[in-house]
CSV table of C-alpha atoms and ligand atoms in Angstrom, one decimal:
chain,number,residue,atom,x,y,z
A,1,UNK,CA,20.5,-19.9,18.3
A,2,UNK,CA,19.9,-17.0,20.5
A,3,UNK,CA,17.4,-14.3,18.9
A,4,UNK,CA,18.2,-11.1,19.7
A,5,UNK,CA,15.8,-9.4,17.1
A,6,UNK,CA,13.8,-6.2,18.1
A,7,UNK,CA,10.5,-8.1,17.2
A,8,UNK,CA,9.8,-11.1,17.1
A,9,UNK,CA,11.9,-11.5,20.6
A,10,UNK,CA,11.8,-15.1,22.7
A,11,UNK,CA,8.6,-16.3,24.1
A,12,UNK,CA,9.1,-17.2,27.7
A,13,UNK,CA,8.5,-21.2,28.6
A,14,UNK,CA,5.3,-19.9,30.9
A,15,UNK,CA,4.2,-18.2,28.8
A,16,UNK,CA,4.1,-20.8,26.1
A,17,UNK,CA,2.9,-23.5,28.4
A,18,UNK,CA,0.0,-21.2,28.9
A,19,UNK,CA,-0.8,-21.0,25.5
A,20,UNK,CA,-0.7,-24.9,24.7
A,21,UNK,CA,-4.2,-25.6,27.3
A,22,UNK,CA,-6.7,-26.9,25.1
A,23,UNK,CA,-8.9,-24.4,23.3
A,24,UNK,CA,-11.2,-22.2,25.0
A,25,UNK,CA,-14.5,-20.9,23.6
A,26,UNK,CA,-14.7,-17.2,23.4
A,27,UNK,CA,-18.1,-16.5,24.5
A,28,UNK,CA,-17.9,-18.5,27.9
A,29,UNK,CA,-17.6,-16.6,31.4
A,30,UNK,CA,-14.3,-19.2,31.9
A,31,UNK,CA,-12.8,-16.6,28.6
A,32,UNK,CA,-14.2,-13.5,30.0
A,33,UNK,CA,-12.9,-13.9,33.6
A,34,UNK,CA,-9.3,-14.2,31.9
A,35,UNK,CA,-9.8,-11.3,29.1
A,36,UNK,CA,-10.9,-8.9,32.5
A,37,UNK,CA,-7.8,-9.7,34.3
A,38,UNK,CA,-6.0,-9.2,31.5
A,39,UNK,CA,-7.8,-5.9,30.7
A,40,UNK,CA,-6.9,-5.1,34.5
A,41,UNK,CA,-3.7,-5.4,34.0
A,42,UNK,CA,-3.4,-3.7,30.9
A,43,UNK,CA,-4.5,-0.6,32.7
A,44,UNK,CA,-1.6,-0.6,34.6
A,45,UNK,CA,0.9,-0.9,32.0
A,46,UNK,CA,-0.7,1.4,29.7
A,47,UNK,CA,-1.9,4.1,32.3
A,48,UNK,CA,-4.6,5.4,29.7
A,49,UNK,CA,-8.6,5.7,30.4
A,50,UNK,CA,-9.2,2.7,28.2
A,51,UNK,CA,-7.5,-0.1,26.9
A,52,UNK,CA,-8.2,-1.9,23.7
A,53,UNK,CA,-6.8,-5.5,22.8
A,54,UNK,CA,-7.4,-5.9,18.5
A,55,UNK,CA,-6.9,-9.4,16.4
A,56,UNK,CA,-4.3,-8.3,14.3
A,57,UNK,CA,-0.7,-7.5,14.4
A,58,UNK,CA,0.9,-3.3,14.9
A,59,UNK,CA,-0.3,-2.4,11.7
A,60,UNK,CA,-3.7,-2.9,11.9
A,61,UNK,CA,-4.1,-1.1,15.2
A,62,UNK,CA,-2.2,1.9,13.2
A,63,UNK,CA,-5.3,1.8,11.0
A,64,UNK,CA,-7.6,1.4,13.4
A,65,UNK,CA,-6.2,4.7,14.9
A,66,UNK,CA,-5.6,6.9,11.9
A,67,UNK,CA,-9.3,6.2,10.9
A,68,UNK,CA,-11.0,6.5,14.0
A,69,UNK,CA,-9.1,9.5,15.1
A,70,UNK,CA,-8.0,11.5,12.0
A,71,UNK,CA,-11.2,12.7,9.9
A,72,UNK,CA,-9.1,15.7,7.7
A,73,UNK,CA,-5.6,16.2,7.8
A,74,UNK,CA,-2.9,13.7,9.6
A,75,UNK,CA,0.5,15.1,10.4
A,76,UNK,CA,3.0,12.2,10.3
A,77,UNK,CA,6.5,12.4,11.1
A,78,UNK,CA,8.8,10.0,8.8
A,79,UNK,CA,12.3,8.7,10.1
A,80,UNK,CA,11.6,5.5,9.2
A,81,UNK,CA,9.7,2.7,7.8
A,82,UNK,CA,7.4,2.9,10.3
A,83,UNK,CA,6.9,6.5,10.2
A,84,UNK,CA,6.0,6.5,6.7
A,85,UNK,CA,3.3,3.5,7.0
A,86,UNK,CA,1.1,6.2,9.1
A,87,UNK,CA,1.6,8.4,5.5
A,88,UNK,CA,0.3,5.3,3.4
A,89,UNK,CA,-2.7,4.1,5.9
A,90,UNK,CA,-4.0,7.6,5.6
A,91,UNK,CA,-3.7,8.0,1.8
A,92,UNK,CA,-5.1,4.5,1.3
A,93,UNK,CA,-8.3,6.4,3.4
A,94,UNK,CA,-8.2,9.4,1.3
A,95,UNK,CA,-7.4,11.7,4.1
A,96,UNK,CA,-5.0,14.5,3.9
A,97,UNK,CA,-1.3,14.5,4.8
A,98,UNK,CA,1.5,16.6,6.0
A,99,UNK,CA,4.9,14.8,6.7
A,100,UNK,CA,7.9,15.5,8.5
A,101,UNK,CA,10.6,13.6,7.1
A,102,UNK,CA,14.0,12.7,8.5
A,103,UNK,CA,16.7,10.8,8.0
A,104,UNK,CA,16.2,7.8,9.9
A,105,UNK,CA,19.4,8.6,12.7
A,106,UNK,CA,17.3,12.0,13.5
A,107,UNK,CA,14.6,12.6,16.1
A,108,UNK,CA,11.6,15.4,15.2
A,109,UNK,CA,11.8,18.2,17.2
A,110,UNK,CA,8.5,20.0,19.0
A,111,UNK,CA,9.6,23.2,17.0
A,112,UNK,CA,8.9,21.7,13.9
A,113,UNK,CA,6.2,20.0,14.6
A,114,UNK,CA,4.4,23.6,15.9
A,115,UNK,CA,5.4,25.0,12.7
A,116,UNK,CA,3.8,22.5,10.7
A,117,UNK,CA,0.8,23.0,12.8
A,118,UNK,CA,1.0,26.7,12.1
A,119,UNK,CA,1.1,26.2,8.7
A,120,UNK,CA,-1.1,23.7,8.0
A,121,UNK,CA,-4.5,24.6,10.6
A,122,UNK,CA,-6.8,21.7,9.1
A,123,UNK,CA,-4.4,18.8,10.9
A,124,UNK,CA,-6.5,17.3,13.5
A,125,UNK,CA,-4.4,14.4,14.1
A,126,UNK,CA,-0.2,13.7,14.6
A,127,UNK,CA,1.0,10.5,14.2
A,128,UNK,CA,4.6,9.7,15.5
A,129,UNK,CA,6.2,6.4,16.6
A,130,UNK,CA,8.0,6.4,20.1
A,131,UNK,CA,11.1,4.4,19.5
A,132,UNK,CA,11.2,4.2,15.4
A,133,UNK,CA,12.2,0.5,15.0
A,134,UNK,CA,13.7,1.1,11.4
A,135,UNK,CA,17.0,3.5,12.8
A,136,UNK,CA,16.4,2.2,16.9
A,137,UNK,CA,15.4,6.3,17.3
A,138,UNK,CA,13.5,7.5,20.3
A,139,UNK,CA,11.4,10.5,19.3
A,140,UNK,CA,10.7,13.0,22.0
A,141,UNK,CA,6.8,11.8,21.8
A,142,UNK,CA,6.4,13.5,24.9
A,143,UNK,CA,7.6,17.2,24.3
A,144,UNK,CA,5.9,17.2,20.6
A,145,UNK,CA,2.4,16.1,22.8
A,146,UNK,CA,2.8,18.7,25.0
A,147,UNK,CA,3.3,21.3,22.2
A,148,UNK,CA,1.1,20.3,20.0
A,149,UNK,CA,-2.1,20.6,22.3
A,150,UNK,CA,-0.2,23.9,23.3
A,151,UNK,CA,-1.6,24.9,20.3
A,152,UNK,CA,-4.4,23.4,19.5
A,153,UNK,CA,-5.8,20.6,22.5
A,154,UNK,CA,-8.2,19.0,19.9
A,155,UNK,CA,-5.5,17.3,18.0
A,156,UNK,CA,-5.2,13.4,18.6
A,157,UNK,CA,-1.8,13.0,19.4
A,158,UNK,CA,-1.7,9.0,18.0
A,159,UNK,CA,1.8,7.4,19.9
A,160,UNK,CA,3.4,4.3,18.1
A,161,UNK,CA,4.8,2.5,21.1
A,162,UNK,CA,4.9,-1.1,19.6
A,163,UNK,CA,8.4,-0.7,20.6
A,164,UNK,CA,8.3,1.2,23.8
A,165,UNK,CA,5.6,-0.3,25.8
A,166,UNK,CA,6.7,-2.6,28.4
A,167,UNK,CA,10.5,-0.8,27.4
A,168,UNK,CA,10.4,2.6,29.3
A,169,UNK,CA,7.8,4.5,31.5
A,170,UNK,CA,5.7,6.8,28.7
A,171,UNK,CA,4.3,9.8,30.2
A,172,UNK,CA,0.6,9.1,28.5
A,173,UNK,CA,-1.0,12.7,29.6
A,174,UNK,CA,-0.8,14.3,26.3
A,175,UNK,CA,-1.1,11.0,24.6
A,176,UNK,CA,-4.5,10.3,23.2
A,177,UNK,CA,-4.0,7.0,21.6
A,178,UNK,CA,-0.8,4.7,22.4
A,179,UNK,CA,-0.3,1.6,20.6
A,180,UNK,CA,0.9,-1.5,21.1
A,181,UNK,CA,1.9,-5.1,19.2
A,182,UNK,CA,2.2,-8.2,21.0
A,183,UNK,CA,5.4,-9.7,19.4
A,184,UNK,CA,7.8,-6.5,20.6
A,185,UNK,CA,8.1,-6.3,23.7
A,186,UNK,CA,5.1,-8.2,25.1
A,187,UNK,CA,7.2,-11.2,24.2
A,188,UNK,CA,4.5,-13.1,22.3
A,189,UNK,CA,3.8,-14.6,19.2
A,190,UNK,CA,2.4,-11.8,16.4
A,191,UNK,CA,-1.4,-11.0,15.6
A,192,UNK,CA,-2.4,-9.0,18.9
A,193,UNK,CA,-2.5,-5.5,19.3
A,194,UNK,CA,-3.4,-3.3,21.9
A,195,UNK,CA,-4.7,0.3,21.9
A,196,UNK,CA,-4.4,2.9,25.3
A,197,UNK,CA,-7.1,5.6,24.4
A,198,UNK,CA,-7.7,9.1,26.3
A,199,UNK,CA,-11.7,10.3,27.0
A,200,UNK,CA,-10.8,12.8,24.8
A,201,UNK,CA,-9.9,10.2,22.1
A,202,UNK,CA,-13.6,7.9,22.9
A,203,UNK,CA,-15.4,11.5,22.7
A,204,UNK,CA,-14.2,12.2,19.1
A,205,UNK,CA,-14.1,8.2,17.9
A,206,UNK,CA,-18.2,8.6,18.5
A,207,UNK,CA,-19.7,6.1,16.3
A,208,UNK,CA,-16.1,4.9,15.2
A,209,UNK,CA,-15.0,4.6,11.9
A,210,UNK,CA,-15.0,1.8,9.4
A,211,UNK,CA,-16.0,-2.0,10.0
A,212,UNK,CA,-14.0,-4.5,11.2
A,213,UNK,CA,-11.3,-1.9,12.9
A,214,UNK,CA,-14.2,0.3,14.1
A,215,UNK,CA,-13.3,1.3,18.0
A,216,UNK,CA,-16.9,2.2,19.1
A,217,UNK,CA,-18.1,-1.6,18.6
A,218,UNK,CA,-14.5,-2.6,20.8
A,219,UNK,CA,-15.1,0.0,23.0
A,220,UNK,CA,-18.8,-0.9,23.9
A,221,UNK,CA,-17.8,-4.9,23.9
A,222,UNK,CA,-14.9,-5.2,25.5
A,223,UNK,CA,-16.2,-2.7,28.2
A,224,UNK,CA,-18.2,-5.6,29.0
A,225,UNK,CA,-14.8,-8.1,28.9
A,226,UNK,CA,-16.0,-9.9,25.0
A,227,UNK,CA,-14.8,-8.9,21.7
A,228,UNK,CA,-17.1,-7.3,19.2
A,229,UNK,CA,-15.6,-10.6,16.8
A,230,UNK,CA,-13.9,-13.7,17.7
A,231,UNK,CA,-11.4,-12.9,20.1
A,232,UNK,CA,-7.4,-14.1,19.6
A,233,UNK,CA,-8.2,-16.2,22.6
A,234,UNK,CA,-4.3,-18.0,22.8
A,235,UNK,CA,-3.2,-14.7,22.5
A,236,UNK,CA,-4.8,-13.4,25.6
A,237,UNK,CA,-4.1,-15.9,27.4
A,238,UNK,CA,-0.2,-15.8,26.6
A,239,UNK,CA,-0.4,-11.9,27.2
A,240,UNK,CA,-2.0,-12.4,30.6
A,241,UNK,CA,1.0,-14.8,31.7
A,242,UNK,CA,3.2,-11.9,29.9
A,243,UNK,CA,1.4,-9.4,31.7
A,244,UNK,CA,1.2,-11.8,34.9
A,245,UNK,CA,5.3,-11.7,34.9
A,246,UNK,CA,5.5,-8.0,34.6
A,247,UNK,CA,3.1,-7.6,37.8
A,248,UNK,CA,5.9,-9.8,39.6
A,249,UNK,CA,8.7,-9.1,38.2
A,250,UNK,CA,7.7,-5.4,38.6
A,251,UNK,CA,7.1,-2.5,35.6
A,252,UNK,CA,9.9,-0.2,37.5
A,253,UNK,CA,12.5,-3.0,37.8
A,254,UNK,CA,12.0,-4.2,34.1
A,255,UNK,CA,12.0,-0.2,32.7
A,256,UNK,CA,15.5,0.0,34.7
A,257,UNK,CA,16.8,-3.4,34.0
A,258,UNK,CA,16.3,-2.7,29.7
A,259,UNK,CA,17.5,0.4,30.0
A,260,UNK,CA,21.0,-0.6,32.0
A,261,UNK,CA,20.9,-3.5,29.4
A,262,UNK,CA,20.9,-1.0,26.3
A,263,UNK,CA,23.1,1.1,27.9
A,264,UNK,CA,25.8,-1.7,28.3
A,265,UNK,CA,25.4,-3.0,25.2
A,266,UNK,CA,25.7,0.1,23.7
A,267,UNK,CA,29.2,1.3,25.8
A,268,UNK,CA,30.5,-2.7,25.2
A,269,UNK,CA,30.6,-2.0,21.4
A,270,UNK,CA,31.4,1.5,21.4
A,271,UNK,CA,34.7,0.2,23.7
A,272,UNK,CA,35.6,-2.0,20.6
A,273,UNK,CA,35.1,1.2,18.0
A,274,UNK,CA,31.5,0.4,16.8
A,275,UNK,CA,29.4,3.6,16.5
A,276,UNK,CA,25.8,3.5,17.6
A,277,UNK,CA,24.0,4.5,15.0
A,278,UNK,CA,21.1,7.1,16.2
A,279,UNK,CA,21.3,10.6,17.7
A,280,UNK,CA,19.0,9.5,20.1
A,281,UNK,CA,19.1,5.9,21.0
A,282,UNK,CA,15.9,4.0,21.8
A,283,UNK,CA,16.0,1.7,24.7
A,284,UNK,CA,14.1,-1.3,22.5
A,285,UNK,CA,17.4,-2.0,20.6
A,286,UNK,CA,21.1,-1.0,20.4
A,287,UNK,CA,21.9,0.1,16.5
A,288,UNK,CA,24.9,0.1,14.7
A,289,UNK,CA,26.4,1.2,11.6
A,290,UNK,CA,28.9,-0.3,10.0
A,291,UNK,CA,30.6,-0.4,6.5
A,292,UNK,CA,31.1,-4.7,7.5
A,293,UNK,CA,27.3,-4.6,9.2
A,294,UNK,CA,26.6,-7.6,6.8
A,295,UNK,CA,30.0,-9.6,7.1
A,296,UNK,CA,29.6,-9.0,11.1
A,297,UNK,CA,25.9,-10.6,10.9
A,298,UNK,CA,26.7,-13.6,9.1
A,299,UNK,CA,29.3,-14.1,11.4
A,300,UNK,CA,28.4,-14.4,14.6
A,301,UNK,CA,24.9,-16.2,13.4
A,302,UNK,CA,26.9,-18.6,11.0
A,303,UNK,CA,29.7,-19.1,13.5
A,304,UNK,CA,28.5,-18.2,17.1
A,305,UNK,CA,24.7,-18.6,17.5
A,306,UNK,CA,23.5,-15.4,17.9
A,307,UNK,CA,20.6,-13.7,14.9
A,308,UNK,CA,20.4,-10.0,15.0
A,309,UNK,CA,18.4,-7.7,12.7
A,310,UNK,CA,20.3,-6.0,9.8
A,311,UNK,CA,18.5,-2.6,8.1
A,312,UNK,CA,15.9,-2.3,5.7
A,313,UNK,CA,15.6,0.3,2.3
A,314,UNK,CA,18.9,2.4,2.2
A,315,UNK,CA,20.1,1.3,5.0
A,316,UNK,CA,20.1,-2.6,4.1
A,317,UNK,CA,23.7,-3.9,4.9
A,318,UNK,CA,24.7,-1.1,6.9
A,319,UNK,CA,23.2,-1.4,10.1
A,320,UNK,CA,22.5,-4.4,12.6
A,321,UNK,CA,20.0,-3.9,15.5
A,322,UNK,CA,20.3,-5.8,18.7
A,323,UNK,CA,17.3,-6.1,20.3
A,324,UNK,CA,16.9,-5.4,24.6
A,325,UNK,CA,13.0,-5.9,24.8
A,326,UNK,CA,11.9,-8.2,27.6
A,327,UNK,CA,13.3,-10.6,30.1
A,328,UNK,CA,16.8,-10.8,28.9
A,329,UNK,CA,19.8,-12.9,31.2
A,330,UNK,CA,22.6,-10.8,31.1
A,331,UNK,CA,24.5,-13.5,30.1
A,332,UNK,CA,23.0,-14.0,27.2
A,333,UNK,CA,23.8,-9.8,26.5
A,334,UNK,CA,27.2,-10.4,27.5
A,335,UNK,CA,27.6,-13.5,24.9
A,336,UNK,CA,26.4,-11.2,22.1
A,337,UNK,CA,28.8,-8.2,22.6
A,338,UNK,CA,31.4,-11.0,23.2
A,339,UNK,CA,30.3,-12.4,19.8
A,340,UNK,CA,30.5,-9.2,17.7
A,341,UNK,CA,34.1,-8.9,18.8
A,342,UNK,CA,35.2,-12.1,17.7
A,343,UNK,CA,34.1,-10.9,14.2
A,344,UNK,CA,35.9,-8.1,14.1
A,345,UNK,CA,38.6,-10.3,15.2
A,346,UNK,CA,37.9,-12.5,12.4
A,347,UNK,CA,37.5,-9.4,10.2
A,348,UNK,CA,40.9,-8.5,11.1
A,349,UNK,CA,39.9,-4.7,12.6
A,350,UNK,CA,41.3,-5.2,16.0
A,351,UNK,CA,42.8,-8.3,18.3
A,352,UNK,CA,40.7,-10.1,20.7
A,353,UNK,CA,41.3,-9.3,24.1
A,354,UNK,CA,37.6,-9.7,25.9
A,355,UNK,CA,37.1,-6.0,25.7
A,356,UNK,CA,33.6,-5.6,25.0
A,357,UNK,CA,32.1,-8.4,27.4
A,358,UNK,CA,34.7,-6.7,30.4
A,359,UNK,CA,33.0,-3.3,29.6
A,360,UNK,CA,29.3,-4.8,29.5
A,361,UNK,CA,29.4,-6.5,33.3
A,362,UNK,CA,31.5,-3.4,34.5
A,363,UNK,CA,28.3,-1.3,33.2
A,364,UNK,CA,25.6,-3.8,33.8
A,365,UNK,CA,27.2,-4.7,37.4
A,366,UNK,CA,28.3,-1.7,38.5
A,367,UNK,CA,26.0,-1.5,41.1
A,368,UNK,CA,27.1,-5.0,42.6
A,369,UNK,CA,31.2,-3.8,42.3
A,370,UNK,CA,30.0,-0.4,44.0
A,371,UNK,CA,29.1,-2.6,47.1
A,372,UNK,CA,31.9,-4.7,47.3
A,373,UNK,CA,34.8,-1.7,47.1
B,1,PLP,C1,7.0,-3.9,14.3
B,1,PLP,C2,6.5,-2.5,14.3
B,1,PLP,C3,5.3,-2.1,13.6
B,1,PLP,C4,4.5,-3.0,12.8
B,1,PLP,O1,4.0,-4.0,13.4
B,1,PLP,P1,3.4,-5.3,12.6
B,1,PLP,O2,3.2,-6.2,13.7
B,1,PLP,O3,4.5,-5.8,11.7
B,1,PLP,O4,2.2,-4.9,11.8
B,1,PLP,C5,4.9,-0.8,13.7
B,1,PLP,N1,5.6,0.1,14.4
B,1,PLP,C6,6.8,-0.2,15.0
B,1,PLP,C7,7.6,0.9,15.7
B,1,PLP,C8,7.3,-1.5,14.9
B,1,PLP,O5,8.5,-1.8,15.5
């Protein structure tokens, strides 16, 4: 069965033969030496002043950064199920909210985000997700940063990237915090997160927040390559092989190879008269709607091997999500679009004639025809 989910995604062989060495000891300089180069690393990929690794999956590194960084009102943008756990983390702390909400095809704009601002002065945090895994929606993070410390450069601009670090380059330099989840695309299993800070975001966490999630006790700690508690020691280790691959392989060359991947994908099922269903598509995933999303599913996993995600809430049998988040073989891409048109072949919308895998090595190769013409 080939899983093409946006999270969890495949576990590459190295990196699961790093993770099955016998168990290591946290507090040994053998552990530390490997949670450095890992930190090291890190840096790279998150481009921030400090880098953060937390045991526990995206959601508790969303907490950890709502808590430590908003201490009045948070403004939260909702086009999604993710969007809207930022609204419940900061009610279950008693802090104030203001929400943008959207439906979940639509990306926030800056303008209403500065309006918000206008109108609500006590918001001293904005929390937004990058590529909003519910619709497959990239939200112009970058551009709402920007104008929101415009207006007001205190505001912690807090960047859900679970599913757009390691994806695309993010432009971090109105970013104060950007998060990360290992089982996205980090390719691992769940239960590590990561967290890219700004100085600006250490100088207001201070003394942290809360207990367990507090990030002055992981700031101090891991500063000095430990954990303030027991570290997710398998975890590191598999994310420094993960990590190790990206150095090789090279961040530039995977950015462009996902985003040539989406891009195929996308035109190989559009070619067969599937619609893509966000106004501004994410390169983590390719999304469609459809009124047959659910017959289309069980199809090609029942019949052809290949498990996609369907939607969630409203949008539960009316959208599949194909994931494109870390090392993927083109052939594997090209068996999925290929799959997807055999079921609407089966569904009797259109005859089989190869139309969708032609168009996905036309877009994915053109380079390589380009050079033979
Ligand atoms: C998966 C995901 C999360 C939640 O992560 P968990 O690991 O399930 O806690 C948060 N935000 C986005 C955008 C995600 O895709």
């Amino acid at each position: 069965m080939l899983l093409f989910t946006p999270g969890p995604t495949p576990v590459p062989e190295s990196v699961r033969l790093a993770m099955a060495e016998p168990t290591l000891h946290h507090r040994t300089t053998e552990f530390e030496a490997i949670f450095k180069e890992t930190r090291e690393l890190l840096f790279k990929l998150f481009a921030t002043d400090e880098v953060l690794m937390l045991a526990s999956t995206g959601t508790g590194a969303m907490e950890a950064a709502v808590t430590n960084l908003c201490h009045d009102t948070l403004l939260y943008v909702n086009a999604g199920k993710f969007g809207e756990r930022f609204g419940k983390i900061a009610v279950a702390h008693r802090l104030k909210t203001v929400s943008i909400k959207q439906e979940w095809d639509t990306p926030a704009t800056a303008e209403e985000i500065v309006s918000a601002l206008k109108a609500n002065p006590s918001v001293d945090a904005i929390a937004i997700q990058i590529s909003e895994s519910a619709g497959g929606l990239r939200h112009p993070v970058e551009e709402i940063a920007k104008a929101a410390k415009e207006i007001n450069p205190d505001i912690m601009i807090i960047a859900d990237g679970i599913t757009a670090v390691g994806v695309e380059s993010i432009d971090v330099r109105d970013i104060d915090c950007l998060i990360a989840g290992s089982q996205k695309a980090l390719m691992l299993p769940p239960g590590l997160s990561i967290l890219g800070l700004s100085s600006v975001a250490i100088e207001k966490i201070g003394e942290g927040r809360g207990y367990y999630l507090n990030l002055a006790t992981e700031i101090k700690k891991q500063r000095q390559n430990t954990t303030a508690y027991t570290a997710a020691t398998t975890l590191v280790i598999g994310l420094l092989e993960v990590l190790r691959q990206f150095d090789i392989f090279g961040l530039e060359n995977l950015y462009h190879d996902t985003a040539r991947r989406a891009k195929a994908t996308r035109l190989a099922l559009e070619a067969i008269g599937l619609h893509s269903y966000p106004k501004t598509p994410a390169r983590s995933m390719t999304t469609i709607d459809d009124a047959q999303a659910s017959e289309i599913r069980s199809i090609i996993k029942d019949k052809l091997g290949v498990n996609v995600a369907g939607g969630q809430d409203h949008l539960k049998g009316k959208i599949f999500r194909i994931n494109q988040m870390g090392f993927i073989e083109p052939y594997e891409s090209v068996w999925v679009v290929n799959a997807i048109e055999l079921a609407l072949a089966k569904l009797g919308r259109r005859v089989y004639d190869g139309t969708a895998s032609r168009t996905y090595n036309e877009e994915y190769f053109s380079h390589i025809l380009e050079q033979t013409k």
